[in-house]
Coordinates of N, CA and C in Angstrom, one line a residue:
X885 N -8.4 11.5 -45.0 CA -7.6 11.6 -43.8 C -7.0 13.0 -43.5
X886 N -6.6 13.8 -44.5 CA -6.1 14.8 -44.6 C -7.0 15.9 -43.7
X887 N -8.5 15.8 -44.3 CA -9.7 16.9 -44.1 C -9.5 16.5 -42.2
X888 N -10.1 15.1 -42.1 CA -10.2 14.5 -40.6 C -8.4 15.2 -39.8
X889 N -7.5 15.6 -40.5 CA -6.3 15.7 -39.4 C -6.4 17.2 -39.1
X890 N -7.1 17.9 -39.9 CA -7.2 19.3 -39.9 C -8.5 19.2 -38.7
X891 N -9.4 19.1 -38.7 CA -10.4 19.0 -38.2 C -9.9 18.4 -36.9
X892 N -9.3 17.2 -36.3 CA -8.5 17.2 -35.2 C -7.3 18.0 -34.6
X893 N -7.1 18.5 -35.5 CA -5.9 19.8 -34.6 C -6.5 21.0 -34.6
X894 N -7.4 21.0 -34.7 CA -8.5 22.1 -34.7 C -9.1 22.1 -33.2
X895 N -9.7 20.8 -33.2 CA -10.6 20.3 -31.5 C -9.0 20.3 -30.9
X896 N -7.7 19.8 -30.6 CA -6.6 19.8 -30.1 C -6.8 21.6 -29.9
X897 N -6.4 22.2 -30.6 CA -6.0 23.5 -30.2 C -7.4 24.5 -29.8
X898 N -8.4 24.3 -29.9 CA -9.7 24.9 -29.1 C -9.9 24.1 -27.8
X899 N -9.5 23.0 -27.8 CA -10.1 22.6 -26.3 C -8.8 21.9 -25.3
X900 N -7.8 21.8 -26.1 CA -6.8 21.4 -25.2 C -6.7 22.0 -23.6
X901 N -6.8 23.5 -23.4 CA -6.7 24.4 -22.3 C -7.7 23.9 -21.4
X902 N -9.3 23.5 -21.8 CA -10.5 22.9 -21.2 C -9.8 21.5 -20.6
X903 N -9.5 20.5 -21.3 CA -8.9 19.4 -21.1 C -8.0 19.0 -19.8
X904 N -7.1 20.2 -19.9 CA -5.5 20.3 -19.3 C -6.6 21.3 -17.6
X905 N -7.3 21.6 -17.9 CA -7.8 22.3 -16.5 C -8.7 21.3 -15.9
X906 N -9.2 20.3 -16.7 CA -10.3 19.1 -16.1 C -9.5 18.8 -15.4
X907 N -8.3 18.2 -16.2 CA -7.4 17.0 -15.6 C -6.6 17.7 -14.4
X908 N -6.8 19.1 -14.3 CA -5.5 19.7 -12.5 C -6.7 20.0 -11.6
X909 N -7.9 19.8 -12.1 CA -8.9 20.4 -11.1 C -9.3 19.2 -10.3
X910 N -8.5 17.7 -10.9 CA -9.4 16.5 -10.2 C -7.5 16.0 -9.7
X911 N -7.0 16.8 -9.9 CA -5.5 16.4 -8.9 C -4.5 15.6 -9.7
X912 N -4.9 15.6 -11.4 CA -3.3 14.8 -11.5 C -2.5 15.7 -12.3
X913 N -1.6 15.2 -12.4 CA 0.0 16.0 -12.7 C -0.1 16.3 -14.5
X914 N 0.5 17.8 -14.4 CA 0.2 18.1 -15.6 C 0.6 17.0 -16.9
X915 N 2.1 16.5 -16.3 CA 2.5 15.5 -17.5 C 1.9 14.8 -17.8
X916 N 1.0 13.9 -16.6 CA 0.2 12.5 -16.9 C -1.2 13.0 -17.8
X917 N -1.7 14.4 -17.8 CA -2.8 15.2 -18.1 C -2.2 15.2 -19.8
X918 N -1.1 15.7 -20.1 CA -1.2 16.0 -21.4 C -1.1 14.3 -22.2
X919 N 0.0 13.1 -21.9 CA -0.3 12.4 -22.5 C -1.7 11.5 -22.4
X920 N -2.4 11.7 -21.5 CA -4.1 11.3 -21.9 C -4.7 12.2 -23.0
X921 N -4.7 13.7 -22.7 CA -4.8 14.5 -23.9 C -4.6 13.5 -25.4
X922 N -3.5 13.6 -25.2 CA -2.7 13.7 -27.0 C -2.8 11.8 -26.7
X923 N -3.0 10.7 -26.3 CA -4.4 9.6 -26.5 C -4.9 9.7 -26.8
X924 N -5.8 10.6 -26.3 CA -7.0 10.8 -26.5 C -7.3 11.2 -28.0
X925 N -6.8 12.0 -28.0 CA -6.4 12.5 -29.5 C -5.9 11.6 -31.0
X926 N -5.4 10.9 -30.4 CA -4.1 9.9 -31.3 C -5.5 8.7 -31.3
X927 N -6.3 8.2 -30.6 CA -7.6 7.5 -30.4 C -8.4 8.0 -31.6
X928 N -8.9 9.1 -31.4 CA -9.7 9.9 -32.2 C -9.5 9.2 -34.2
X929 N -7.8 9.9 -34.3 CA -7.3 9.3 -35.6 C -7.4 7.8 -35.7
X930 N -6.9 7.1 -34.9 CA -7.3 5.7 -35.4 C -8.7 5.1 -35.5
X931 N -9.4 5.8 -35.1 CA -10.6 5.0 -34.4 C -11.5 5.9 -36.6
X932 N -10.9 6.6 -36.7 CA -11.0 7.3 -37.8 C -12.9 7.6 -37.7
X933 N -13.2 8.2 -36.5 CA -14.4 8.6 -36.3 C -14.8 10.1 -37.0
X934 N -15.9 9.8 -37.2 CA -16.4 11.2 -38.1 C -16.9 11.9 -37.1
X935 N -15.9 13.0 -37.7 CA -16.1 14.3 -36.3 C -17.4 15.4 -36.9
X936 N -17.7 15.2 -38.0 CA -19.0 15.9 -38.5 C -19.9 15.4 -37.7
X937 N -20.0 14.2 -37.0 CA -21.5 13.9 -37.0 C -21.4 13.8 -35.3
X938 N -20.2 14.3 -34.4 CA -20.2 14.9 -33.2 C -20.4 16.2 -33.5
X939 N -22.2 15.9 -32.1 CA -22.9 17.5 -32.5 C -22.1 18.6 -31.4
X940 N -21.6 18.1 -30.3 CA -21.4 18.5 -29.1 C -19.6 18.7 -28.7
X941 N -18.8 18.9 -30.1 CA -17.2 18.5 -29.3 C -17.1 18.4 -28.0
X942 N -17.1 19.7 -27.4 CA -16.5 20.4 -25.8 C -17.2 19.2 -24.9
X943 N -18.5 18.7 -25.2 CA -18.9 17.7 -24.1 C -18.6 16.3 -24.6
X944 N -18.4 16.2 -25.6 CA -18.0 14.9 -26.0 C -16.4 14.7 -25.9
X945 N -15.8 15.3 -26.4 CA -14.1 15.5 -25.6 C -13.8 15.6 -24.0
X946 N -15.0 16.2 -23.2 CA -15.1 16.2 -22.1 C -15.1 14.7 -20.8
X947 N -16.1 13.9 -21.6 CA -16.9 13.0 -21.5 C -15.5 11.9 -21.5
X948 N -15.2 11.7 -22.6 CA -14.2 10.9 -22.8 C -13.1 11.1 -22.3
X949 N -12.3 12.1 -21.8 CA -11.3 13.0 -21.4 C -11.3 12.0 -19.8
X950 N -12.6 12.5 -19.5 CA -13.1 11.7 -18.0 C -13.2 10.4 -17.7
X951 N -13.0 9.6 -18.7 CA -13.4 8.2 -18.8 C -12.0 7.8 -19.1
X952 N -11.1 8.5 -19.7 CA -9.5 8.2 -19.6 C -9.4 8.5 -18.1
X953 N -9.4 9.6 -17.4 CA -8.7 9.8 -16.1 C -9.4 8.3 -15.1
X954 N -10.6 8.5 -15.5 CA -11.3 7.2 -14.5 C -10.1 6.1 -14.7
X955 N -9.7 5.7 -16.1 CA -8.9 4.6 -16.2 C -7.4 4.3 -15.3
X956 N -7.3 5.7 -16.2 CA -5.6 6.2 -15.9 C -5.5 5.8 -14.1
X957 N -6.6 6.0 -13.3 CA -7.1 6.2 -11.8 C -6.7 4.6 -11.2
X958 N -7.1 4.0 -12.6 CA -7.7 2.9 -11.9 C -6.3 1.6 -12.1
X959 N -5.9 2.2 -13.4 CA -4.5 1.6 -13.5 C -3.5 1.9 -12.4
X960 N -3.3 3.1 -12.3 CA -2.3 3.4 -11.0 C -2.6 2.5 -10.0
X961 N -3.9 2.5 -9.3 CA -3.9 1.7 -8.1 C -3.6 0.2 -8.1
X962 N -4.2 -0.4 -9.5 CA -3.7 -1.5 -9.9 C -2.1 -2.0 -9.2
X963 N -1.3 -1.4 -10.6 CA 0.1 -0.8 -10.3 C 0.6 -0.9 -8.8
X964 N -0.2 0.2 -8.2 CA 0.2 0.6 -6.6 C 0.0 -0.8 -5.8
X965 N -1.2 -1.4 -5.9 CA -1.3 -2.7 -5.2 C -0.1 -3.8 -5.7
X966 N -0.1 -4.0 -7.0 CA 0.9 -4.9 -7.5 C 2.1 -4.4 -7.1
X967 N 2.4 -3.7 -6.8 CA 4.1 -3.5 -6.6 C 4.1 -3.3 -4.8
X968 N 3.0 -3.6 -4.2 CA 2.9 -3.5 -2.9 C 2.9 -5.2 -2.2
X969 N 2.0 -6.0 -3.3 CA 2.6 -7.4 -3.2 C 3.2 -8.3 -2.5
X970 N 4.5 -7.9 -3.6 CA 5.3 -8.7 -3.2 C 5.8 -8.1 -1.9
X971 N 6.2 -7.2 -2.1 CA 6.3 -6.5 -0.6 C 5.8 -6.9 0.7
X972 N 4.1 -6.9 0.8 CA 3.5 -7.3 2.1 C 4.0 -8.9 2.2
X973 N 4.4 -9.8 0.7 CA 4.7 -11.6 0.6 C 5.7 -11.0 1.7
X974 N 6.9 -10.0 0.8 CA 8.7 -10.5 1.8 C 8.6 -10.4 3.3
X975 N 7.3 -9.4 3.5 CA 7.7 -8.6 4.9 C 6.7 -10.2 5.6
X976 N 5.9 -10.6 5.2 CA 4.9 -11.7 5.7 C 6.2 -12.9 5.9
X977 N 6.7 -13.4 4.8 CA 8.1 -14.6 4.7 C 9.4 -13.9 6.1
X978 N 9.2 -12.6 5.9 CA 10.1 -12.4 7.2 C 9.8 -12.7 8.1
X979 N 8.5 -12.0 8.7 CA 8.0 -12.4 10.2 C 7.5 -13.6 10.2
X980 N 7.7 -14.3 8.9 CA 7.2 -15.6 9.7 C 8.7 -16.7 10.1
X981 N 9.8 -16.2 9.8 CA 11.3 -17.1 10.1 C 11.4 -16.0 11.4
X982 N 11.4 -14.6 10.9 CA 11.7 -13.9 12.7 C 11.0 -14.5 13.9
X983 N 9.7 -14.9 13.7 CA 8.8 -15.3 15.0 C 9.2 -17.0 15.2
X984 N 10.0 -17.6 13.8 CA 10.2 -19.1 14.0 C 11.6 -19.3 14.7
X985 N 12.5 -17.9 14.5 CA 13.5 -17.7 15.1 C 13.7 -17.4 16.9
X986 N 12.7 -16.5 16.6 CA 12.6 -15.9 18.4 C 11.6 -17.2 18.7
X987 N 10.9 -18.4 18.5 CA 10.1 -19.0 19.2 C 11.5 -20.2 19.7
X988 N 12.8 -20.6 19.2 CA 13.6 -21.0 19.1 C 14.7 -20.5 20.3
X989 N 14.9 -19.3 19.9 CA 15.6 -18.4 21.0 C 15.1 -18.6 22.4
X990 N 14.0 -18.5 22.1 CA 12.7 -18.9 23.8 C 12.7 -19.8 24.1
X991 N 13.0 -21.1 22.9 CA 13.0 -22.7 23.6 C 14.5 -22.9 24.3
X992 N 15.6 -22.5 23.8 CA 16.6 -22.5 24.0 C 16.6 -21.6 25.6
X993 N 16.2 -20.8 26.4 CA 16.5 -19.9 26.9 C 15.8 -20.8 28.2
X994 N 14.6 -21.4 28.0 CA 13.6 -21.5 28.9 C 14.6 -23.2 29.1
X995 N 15.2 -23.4 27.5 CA 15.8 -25.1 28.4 C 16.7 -24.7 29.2
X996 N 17.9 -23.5 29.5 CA 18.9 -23.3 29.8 C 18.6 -23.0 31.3
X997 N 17.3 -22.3 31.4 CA 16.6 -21.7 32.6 C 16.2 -22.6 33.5
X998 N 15.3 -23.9 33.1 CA 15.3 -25.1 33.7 C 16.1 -25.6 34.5
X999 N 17.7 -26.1 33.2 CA 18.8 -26.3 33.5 C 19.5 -26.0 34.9
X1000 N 20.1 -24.5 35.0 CA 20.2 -23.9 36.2 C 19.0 -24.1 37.2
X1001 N 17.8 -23.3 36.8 CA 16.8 -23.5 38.3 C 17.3 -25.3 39.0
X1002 N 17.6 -26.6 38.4 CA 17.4 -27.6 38.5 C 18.9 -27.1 39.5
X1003 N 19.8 -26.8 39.7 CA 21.1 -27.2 40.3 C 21.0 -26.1 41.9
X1004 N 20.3 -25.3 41.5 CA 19.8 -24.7 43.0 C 19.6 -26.1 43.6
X1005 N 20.3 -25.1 45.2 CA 19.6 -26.1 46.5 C 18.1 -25.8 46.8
X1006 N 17.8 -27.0 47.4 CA 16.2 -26.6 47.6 C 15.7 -25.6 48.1
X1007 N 16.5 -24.8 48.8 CA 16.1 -23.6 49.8 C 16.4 -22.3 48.9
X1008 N 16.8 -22.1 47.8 CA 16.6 -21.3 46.6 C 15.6 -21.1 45.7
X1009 N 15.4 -22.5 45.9 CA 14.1 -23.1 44.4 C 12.8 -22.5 45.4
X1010 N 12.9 -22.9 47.0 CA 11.6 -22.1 47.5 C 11.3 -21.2 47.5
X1011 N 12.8 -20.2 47.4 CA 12.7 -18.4 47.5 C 12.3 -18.5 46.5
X1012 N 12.5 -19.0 45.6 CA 12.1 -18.2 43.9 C 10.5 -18.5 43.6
X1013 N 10.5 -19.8 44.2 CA 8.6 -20.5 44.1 C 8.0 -19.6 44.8
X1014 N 8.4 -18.8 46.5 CA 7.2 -17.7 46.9 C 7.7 -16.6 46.1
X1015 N 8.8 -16.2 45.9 CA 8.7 -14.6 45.2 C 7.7 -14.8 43.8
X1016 N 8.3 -15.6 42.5 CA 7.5 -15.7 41.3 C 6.3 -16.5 41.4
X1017 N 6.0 -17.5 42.4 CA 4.6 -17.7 41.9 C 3.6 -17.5 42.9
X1018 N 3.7 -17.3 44.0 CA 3.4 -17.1 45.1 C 3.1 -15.5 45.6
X1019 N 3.9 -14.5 44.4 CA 4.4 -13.4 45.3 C 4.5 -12.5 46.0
X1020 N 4.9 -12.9 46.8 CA 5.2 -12.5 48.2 C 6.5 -11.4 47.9
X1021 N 7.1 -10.3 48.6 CA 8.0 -9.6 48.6 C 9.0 -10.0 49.4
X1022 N 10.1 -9.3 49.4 CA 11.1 -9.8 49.9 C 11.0 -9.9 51.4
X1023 N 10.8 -9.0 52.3 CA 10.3 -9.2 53.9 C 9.6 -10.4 53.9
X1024 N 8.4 -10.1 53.2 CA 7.6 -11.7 53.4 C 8.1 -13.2 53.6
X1025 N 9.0 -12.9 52.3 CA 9.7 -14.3 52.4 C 10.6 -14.4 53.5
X1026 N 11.4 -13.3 54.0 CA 12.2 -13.1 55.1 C 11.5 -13.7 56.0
X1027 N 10.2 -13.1 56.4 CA 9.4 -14.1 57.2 C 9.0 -15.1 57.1
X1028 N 8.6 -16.0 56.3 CA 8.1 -16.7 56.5 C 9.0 -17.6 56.3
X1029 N 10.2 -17.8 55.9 CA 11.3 -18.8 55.8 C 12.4 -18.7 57.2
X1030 N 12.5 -17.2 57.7 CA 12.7 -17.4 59.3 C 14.7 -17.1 58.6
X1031 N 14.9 -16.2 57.3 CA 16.2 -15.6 56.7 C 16.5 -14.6 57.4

């Protein structure tokens, strides 16, 4: 284990700089760059792989380097969706009491509106039947009601 930690801080300190420039050339943040690094690395030791019989470090550290960030990529959005969730649930649970509220507000408004329209004299309820459904302008009605 000894020979293998030498031999890993060896690949850590020749290719770390390669690593850390993959990871800002594809846009993430140096700190999330170095702990995939030193993963990556910390993988290496447990995985207790023989680094003799990697013929290619720089592309093989490369390779894998890239297949963390793919992850790292793919957990964030994970993340980003799940914590977006509940969010779209609360804002969904809202508009659906806001729209059960205002459809309430509008039953109440339109009974109140009835109400009154009903206590006009008849000769009110006609002005209002040619202006809103009929509409006619104010002259019009002038005329044709003989006001």
């Amino acid at each position: 284990m000894e020979g293998n930690s030498k031999e890993i801080d060896y690949l850590y300190q020749t290719y770390h700089d390669h690593l850390m420039e993959t990871g800002l050339l594809r846009g993430f943040q140096p700190d999330d760059i170095n702990d995939l690094i030193s993963n990556l690395f910390l993988d290496l030791i447990e995985r207790k792989i023989p680094l003799n019989e990697i013929k290619n470090p720089k592309a093989y550290l490369s390779v894998a380097f890239k297949n963390r960030l793919v992850d790292f990529t793919r957990s964030q959005e994970k993340q980003k969706i799940a914590g977006e969730l509940p969010e779209l649930m609360n804002f969904a649970d809202d508009t659906d009491v806001s729209m059960l509220e205002k459809i309430q507000e509008n039953n109440e408004l339109v009974s109140a509106i009835k109400t009154a329209f009903e206590k006009l004299p008849k000769r009110a309820k006609y002005i209002l039947y040619l202006k809103y459904y009929e509409g006619l302008t104010t002259e019009e009605i002038a005329v044709k009601t003989n006001f």
